[in-house]
Amino acid sequence: MINKDTGGPEATVSVPPSGANTFRADIQSPTTASSPPNVVSHGGLEAESADLAIAGLVPLSSVDWPDHLVATVFCQGCPWRCPYCQNAAILEPSVPGIVPWDEVRALLDKRRGLLDGVVFTGGEALRQAAVVSAMREVKGRGLAVGLHSAGAYPRRLVEVLAHIDWVGLDIKALPEDYREAVGFDAGAKAWAALDAVLRESERRPTFDFEVRTTIFPGSSADRDFSEILKRLRAAGVASFAVQEARTQGTDPIFQAMAQRWDMPAWRARWEEISAEAREAGFARVEVR
């Protein structure tokens, strides 16, 4: 089961069984114009669209990109281990994909004129170099490209931003709390990714993005929510979504932990969180 934390209807596809930092504001975009549209050079190697390990494909989604009808490509693997991840079955990077890129091509041919674009998600879509070629190919077909990312690979994000029309970026915690939130000291990477997205938004008026934070009882995001909002507003974020963690699709440890939550107390706390997000001064706010 594959399900993004959007609070909308669940998207179900087949998935394979699972196998088991300094802030950089000066990251520069590499030159990519000399590469063919479906091949990208990365570290001296060429990664083609066909190399993309795809765990699932949703042919039509209305919830993965606001106000757009899209096909959603779920990329295999993620370097982080967020306890509330609803796609726990596709996190292992060594598991091969089960959907060939040719199947995506066939879908896009079949639904030409019906789809607004393609969203690449995961897992963490930017883990794979081949996603750059895949995005270029989608753009070459005249479709818009959306991305869901947690910012684990800020340099690759910079590499693909020119091919992307919209980003849903997960900011999971304050930079100093990422080991607690995702299992690794990766806060500098995630917040550097935010900086890159903000700079792209300033550079290109047609580019759009949303920042999302997912919260569960006792999480660092719960504890520090006010400070997260303050820093996001200070950074210039205009569109924000706060998401309530759900247990469906998560690993058994998180599900067991959720059974011990004081739900009446959490419902009251969630109302506080929702109200605080709405009153934080963002131009757009979603509560999911």
Short mmCIF file of C-alpha atoms in Angstrom, two decimals:
data_model
loop_
_atom_site.label_atom_id
_atom_site.label_comp_id
_atom_site.label_asym_id
_atom_site.label_seq_id
_atom_site.Cartn_x
_atom_site.Cartn_y
_atom_site.Cartn_z
CA MET A 1 0.00 0.00 0.00
CA ILE A 2 1.37 3.42 -0.96
CA ASN A 3 -0.10 6.50 0.61
CA LYS A 4 1.23 10.02 0.85
CA ASP A 5 0.59 12.04 4.00
CA THR A 6 -1.84 14.40 2.30
CA GLY A 7 -4.91 13.59 4.32
CA GLY A 8 -6.75 12.89 1.06
CA PRO A 9 -7.99 9.62 -0.41
CA GLU A 10 -5.47 6.84 -0.34
CA ALA A 11 -3.71 5.84 -3.54
CA THR A 12 -3.23 2.08 -3.69
CA VAL A 13 -0.75 0.25 -5.87
CA SER A 14 1.29 -2.91 -5.65
CA VAL A 15 4.64 -2.64 -3.89
CA PRO A 16 7.49 -5.08 -3.41
CA PRO A 17 8.18 -6.55 0.01
CA SER A 18 10.60 -4.53 2.08
CA GLY A 19 14.04 -5.85 2.90
CA ALA A 20 14.54 -5.40 6.10
CA ASN A 21 26.20 19.32 7.38
CA THR A 22 26.65 22.69 7.29
CA PHE A 23 23.88 24.92 5.89
CA ARG A 24 24.77 25.69 2.27
CA ALA A 25 23.18 28.76 0.75
CA ASP A 26 25.72 28.84 -2.10
CA ILE A 27 24.87 25.60 -3.94
CA GLN A 28 25.09 26.25 -7.67
CA SER A 29 23.20 24.57 -10.49
CA PRO A 30 25.38 22.39 -12.74
CA THR A 31 25.35 22.80 -16.50
CA THR A 32 23.07 20.18 -18.03
CA ALA A 33 22.24 21.56 -21.48
CA SER A 34 24.63 19.20 -23.28
CA SER A 35 22.93 16.03 -22.04
CA PRO A 36 20.22 14.28 -24.08
CA PRO A 37 16.67 14.74 -22.71
CA ASN A 38 16.49 11.25 -21.20
CA VAL A 39 20.11 10.83 -20.07
CA VAL A 40 21.88 12.71 -17.28
CA SER A 41 25.54 12.54 -16.34
CA HIS A 42 26.12 12.14 -12.63
CA GLY A 43 29.50 11.51 -11.07
CA GLY A 44 30.90 10.44 -14.44
CA LEU A 45 28.09 7.93 -14.98
CA GLU A 46 25.02 8.23 -17.19
CA ALA A 47 21.63 7.61 -15.61
CA GLU A 48 18.74 7.13 -18.02
CA SER A 49 15.03 7.41 -17.31
CA ALA A 50 14.80 3.64 -17.71
CA ASP A 51 17.17 3.21 -14.75
CA LEU A 52 14.64 4.71 -12.33
CA ALA A 53 13.56 2.14 -9.72
CA ILE A 54 9.81 2.66 -9.42
CA ALA A 55 7.88 1.05 -6.58
CA GLY A 56 4.43 2.05 -7.77
CA LEU A 57 2.47 4.11 -10.26
CA VAL A 58 -0.87 5.83 -9.65
CA PRO A 59 -2.37 6.63 -13.06
CA LEU A 60 -4.61 9.46 -11.86
CA SER A 61 -4.43 11.48 -8.65
CA SER A 62 -6.15 14.70 -7.59
CA VAL A 63 -4.48 14.91 -4.17
CA ASP A 64 -0.73 14.80 -4.86
CA TRP A 65 -0.53 18.30 -6.38
CA PRO A 66 -3.11 20.94 -5.41
CA ASP A 67 -5.50 21.77 -8.25
CA HIS A 68 -3.82 19.38 -10.69
CA LEU A 69 -4.70 16.00 -12.17
CA VAL A 70 -1.50 13.99 -12.28
CA ALA A 71 0.07 10.59 -12.57
CA THR A 72 2.16 9.82 -9.49
CA VAL A 73 5.43 7.90 -9.68
CA PHE A 74 6.60 6.35 -6.39
CA CYS A 75 10.37 6.00 -6.43
CA GLN A 76 11.95 3.15 -4.46
CA GLY A 77 14.10 3.84 -1.43
CA CYS A 78 14.73 6.50 1.19
CA PRO A 79 17.82 7.26 3.31
CA TRP A 80 15.77 8.38 6.33
CA ARG A 81 13.50 6.53 8.74
CA CYS A 82 10.67 8.82 9.81
CA PRO A 83 8.55 6.85 12.30
CA TYR A 84 5.23 7.96 10.78
CA CYS A 85 6.10 7.19 7.15
CA GLN A 86 3.03 5.67 5.49
CA ASN A 87 5.16 4.13 2.75
CA ALA A 88 7.30 1.96 5.01
CA ALA A 89 7.16 -0.90 2.49
CA ILE A 90 9.18 1.00 -0.13
CA LEU A 91 11.99 2.53 1.95
CA GLU A 92 14.71 -0.08 1.38
CA PRO A 93 17.04 1.23 -1.37
CA SER A 94 18.31 -2.23 -2.36
CA VAL A 95 14.85 -3.47 -3.38
CA PRO A 96 14.46 -3.22 -7.18
CA GLY A 97 11.60 -1.35 -8.77
CA ILE A 98 8.56 -3.22 -10.05
CA VAL A 99 7.24 -0.69 -12.59
CA PRO A 100 9.36 -0.16 -15.74
CA TRP A 101 9.70 3.38 -17.04
CA ASP A 102 8.17 2.22 -20.33
CA GLU A 103 4.93 1.68 -18.42
CA VAL A 104 5.00 5.33 -17.38
CA ARG A 105 5.63 6.34 -20.97
CA ALA A 106 2.69 4.24 -22.15
CA LEU A 107 0.43 5.81 -19.55
CA LEU A 108 1.43 9.32 -20.58
CA ASP A 109 0.78 8.48 -24.23
CA LYS A 110 -2.62 7.02 -23.37
CA ARG A 111 -3.66 9.99 -21.24
CA ARG A 112 -2.28 12.73 -23.42
CA GLY A 113 -4.48 15.79 -22.98
CA LEU A 114 -6.05 14.43 -19.79
CA LEU A 115 -3.16 14.83 -17.34
CA ASP A 116 -1.74 18.13 -16.17
CA GLY A 117 1.54 16.56 -15.15
CA VAL A 118 3.52 13.94 -13.25
CA VAL A 119 4.48 13.97 -9.58
CA PHE A 120 7.63 12.15 -8.47
CA THR A 121 7.49 10.97 -4.89
CA GLY A 122 8.74 8.10 -2.77
CA GLY A 123 10.44 7.06 -0.66
CA GLU A 124 12.70 9.96 -1.55
CA ALA A 125 12.55 10.60 -5.28
CA LEU A 126 15.82 12.52 -5.36
CA ARG A 127 17.78 9.52 -4.06
CA GLN A 128 18.13 8.29 -7.64
CA ALA A 129 20.13 10.17 -10.28
CA ALA A 130 17.80 8.79 -12.97
CA VAL A 131 14.97 10.99 -11.70
CA VAL A 132 16.65 13.95 -13.40
CA SER A 133 16.38 12.29 -16.82
CA ALA A 134 12.82 11.17 -16.09
CA MET A 135 11.77 14.71 -15.22
CA ARG A 136 13.35 16.09 -18.38
CA GLU A 137 11.51 13.52 -20.43
CA VAL A 138 8.17 14.43 -18.84
CA LYS A 139 8.81 18.12 -19.51
CA GLY A 140 9.71 17.24 -23.09
CA ARG A 141 6.23 15.79 -23.47
CA GLY A 142 4.72 19.15 -22.55
CA LEU A 143 3.62 18.07 -19.08
CA ALA A 144 4.22 19.82 -15.78
CA VAL A 145 6.50 18.19 -13.20
CA GLY A 146 5.83 18.06 -9.47
CA LEU A 147 8.06 16.72 -6.71
CA HIS A 148 7.51 15.52 -3.16
CA SER A 149 10.78 15.66 -1.24
CA ALA A 150 12.11 15.82 2.29
CA GLY A 151 15.24 17.65 1.18
CA ALA A 152 17.66 14.80 1.79
CA TYR A 153 19.63 15.66 -1.38
CA PRO A 154 19.81 19.46 -1.69
CA ARG A 155 22.42 19.40 -4.46
CA ARG A 156 20.32 17.14 -6.66
CA LEU A 157 17.30 19.30 -5.87
CA VAL A 158 19.19 22.29 -7.28
CA GLU A 159 20.03 20.20 -10.33
CA VAL A 160 16.39 19.44 -11.09
CA LEU A 161 14.66 22.66 -10.02
CA ALA A 162 14.80 24.07 -13.55
CA HIS A 163 12.66 21.10 -14.69
CA ILE A 164 10.13 21.33 -11.85
CA ASP A 165 6.95 23.41 -11.66
CA TRP A 166 5.92 22.63 -8.08
CA VAL A 167 7.54 21.16 -4.97
CA GLY A 168 5.93 19.81 -1.83
CA LEU A 169 8.83 20.03 0.65
CA ASP A 170 8.65 18.30 4.02
CA ILE A 171 10.28 20.19 6.86
CA LYS A 172 10.13 17.66 9.65
CA ALA A 173 11.71 19.53 12.56
CA LEU A 174 14.06 22.30 13.54
CA PRO A 175 17.50 21.69 11.99
CA GLU A 176 18.99 20.65 15.31
CA ASP A 177 16.28 18.03 15.94
CA TYR A 178 16.55 15.91 12.79
CA ARG A 179 18.29 12.98 14.48
CA GLU A 180 15.23 12.63 16.69
CA ALA A 181 12.85 13.13 13.76
CA VAL A 182 14.43 11.00 11.00
CA GLY A 183 17.25 9.05 12.65
CA PHE A 184 20.09 11.14 11.18
CA ASP A 185 21.69 14.56 11.71
CA ALA A 186 20.27 15.79 8.43
CA GLY A 187 18.66 19.07 9.41
CA ALA A 188 21.21 21.20 7.57
CA LYS A 189 20.40 19.36 4.33
CA ALA A 190 16.64 19.76 4.68
CA TRP A 191 16.80 23.45 5.50
CA ALA A 192 19.35 24.03 2.72
CA ALA A 193 16.79 22.45 0.38
CA LEU A 194 14.24 24.94 1.65
CA ASP A 195 16.67 27.76 0.90
CA ALA A 196 17.11 26.45 -2.66
CA VAL A 197 13.35 26.27 -3.19
CA LEU A 198 12.88 29.81 -1.89
CA ARG A 199 15.59 31.12 -4.23
CA GLU A 200 14.00 29.33 -7.19
CA SER A 201 10.66 30.91 -6.30
CA GLU A 202 12.27 34.36 -6.35
CA ARG A 203 14.02 33.63 -9.63
CA ARG A 204 11.06 32.11 -11.48
CA PRO A 205 7.56 33.52 -10.79
CA THR A 206 5.82 30.51 -12.38
CA PHE A 207 7.44 28.11 -9.91
CA ASP A 208 5.30 27.19 -6.88
CA PHE A 209 5.88 25.21 -3.70
CA GLU A 210 4.37 24.15 -0.42
CA VAL A 211 6.13 23.38 2.85
CA ARG A 212 4.60 20.63 4.98
CA THR A 213 5.21 19.55 8.58
CA THR A 214 3.77 16.29 9.94
CA ILE A 215 3.10 15.99 13.65
CA PHE A 216 2.28 13.25 16.13
CA PRO A 217 1.98 13.38 19.94
CA GLY A 218 5.29 13.95 21.66
CA SER A 219 7.27 14.47 18.46
CA SER A 220 9.88 17.18 18.16
CA ALA A 221 7.58 18.95 15.70
CA ASP A 222 4.84 18.91 18.33
CA ARG A 223 7.18 20.24 20.99
CA ASP A 224 8.73 22.96 18.82
CA PHE A 225 5.87 23.80 16.48
CA SER A 226 5.78 27.49 17.36
CA GLU A 227 9.48 27.89 16.62
CA ILE A 228 9.17 25.96 13.35
CA LEU A 229 6.41 28.31 12.22
CA LYS A 230 8.48 31.32 13.26
CA ARG A 231 11.52 30.20 11.26
CA LEU A 232 9.50 29.27 8.19
CA ARG A 233 7.78 32.64 8.15
CA ALA A 234 11.10 34.43 8.65
CA ALA A 235 12.55 32.47 5.72
CA GLY A 236 9.76 33.69 3.45
CA VAL A 237 7.52 30.63 3.16
CA ALA A 238 4.08 31.62 1.87
CA SER A 239 2.27 28.27 1.56
CA PHE A 240 2.25 25.87 4.52
CA ALA A 241 0.45 22.64 5.39
CA VAL A 242 0.37 20.98 8.79
CA GLN A 243 -0.38 17.27 8.65
CA GLU A 244 -1.53 14.93 11.39
CA ALA A 245 0.43 11.68 11.33
CA ARG A 246 -1.68 8.60 10.61
CA THR A 247 -0.83 4.99 11.31
CA GLN A 248 -1.97 3.33 8.08
CA GLY A 249 1.02 1.94 6.20
CA THR A 250 3.48 2.72 9.01
CA ASP A 251 5.73 0.16 10.65
CA PRO A 252 4.47 -1.91 13.61
CA ILE A 253 6.56 0.02 16.14
CA PHE A 254 4.82 3.28 15.31
CA GLN A 255 1.43 1.60 15.28
CA ALA A 256 2.07 0.17 18.74
CA MET A 257 3.20 3.56 20.01
CA ALA A 258 0.04 5.18 18.65
CA GLN A 259 -2.12 2.84 20.70
CA ARG A 260 -0.67 4.41 23.85
CA TRP A 261 -1.51 7.99 22.92
CA ASP A 262 -3.95 9.91 25.09
CA MET A 263 -6.34 10.68 22.26
CA PRO A 264 -8.64 13.16 24.07
CA ALA A 265 -5.58 15.20 25.03
CA TRP A 266 -4.18 14.92 21.52
CA ARG A 267 -7.42 16.07 19.90
CA ALA A 268 -7.28 19.21 22.04
CA ARG A 269 -3.62 19.71 21.19
CA TRP A 270 -4.30 19.22 17.47
CA GLU A 271 -6.90 21.98 17.58
CA GLU A 272 -4.26 24.27 19.11
CA ILE A 273 -1.76 23.34 16.43
CA SER A 274 -4.29 23.91 13.64
CA ALA A 275 -5.28 27.31 14.99
CA GLU A 276 -1.67 28.36 15.43
CA ALA A 277 -0.85 27.41 11.83
CA ARG A 278 -3.82 29.38 10.49
CA GLU A 279 -2.83 32.45 12.50
CA ALA A 280 0.91 32.34 11.70
CA GLY A 281 0.68 34.75 8.77
CA PHE A 282 1.18 32.43 5.78
CA ALA A 283 -0.61 33.42 2.58
CA ARG A 284 -1.98 29.86 2.27
CA VAL A 285 -2.51 27.28 5.01
CA GLU A 286 -3.81 23.71 4.80
CA VAL A 287 -4.67 21.55 7.81
CA ARG A 288 -4.68 17.86 6.91
#
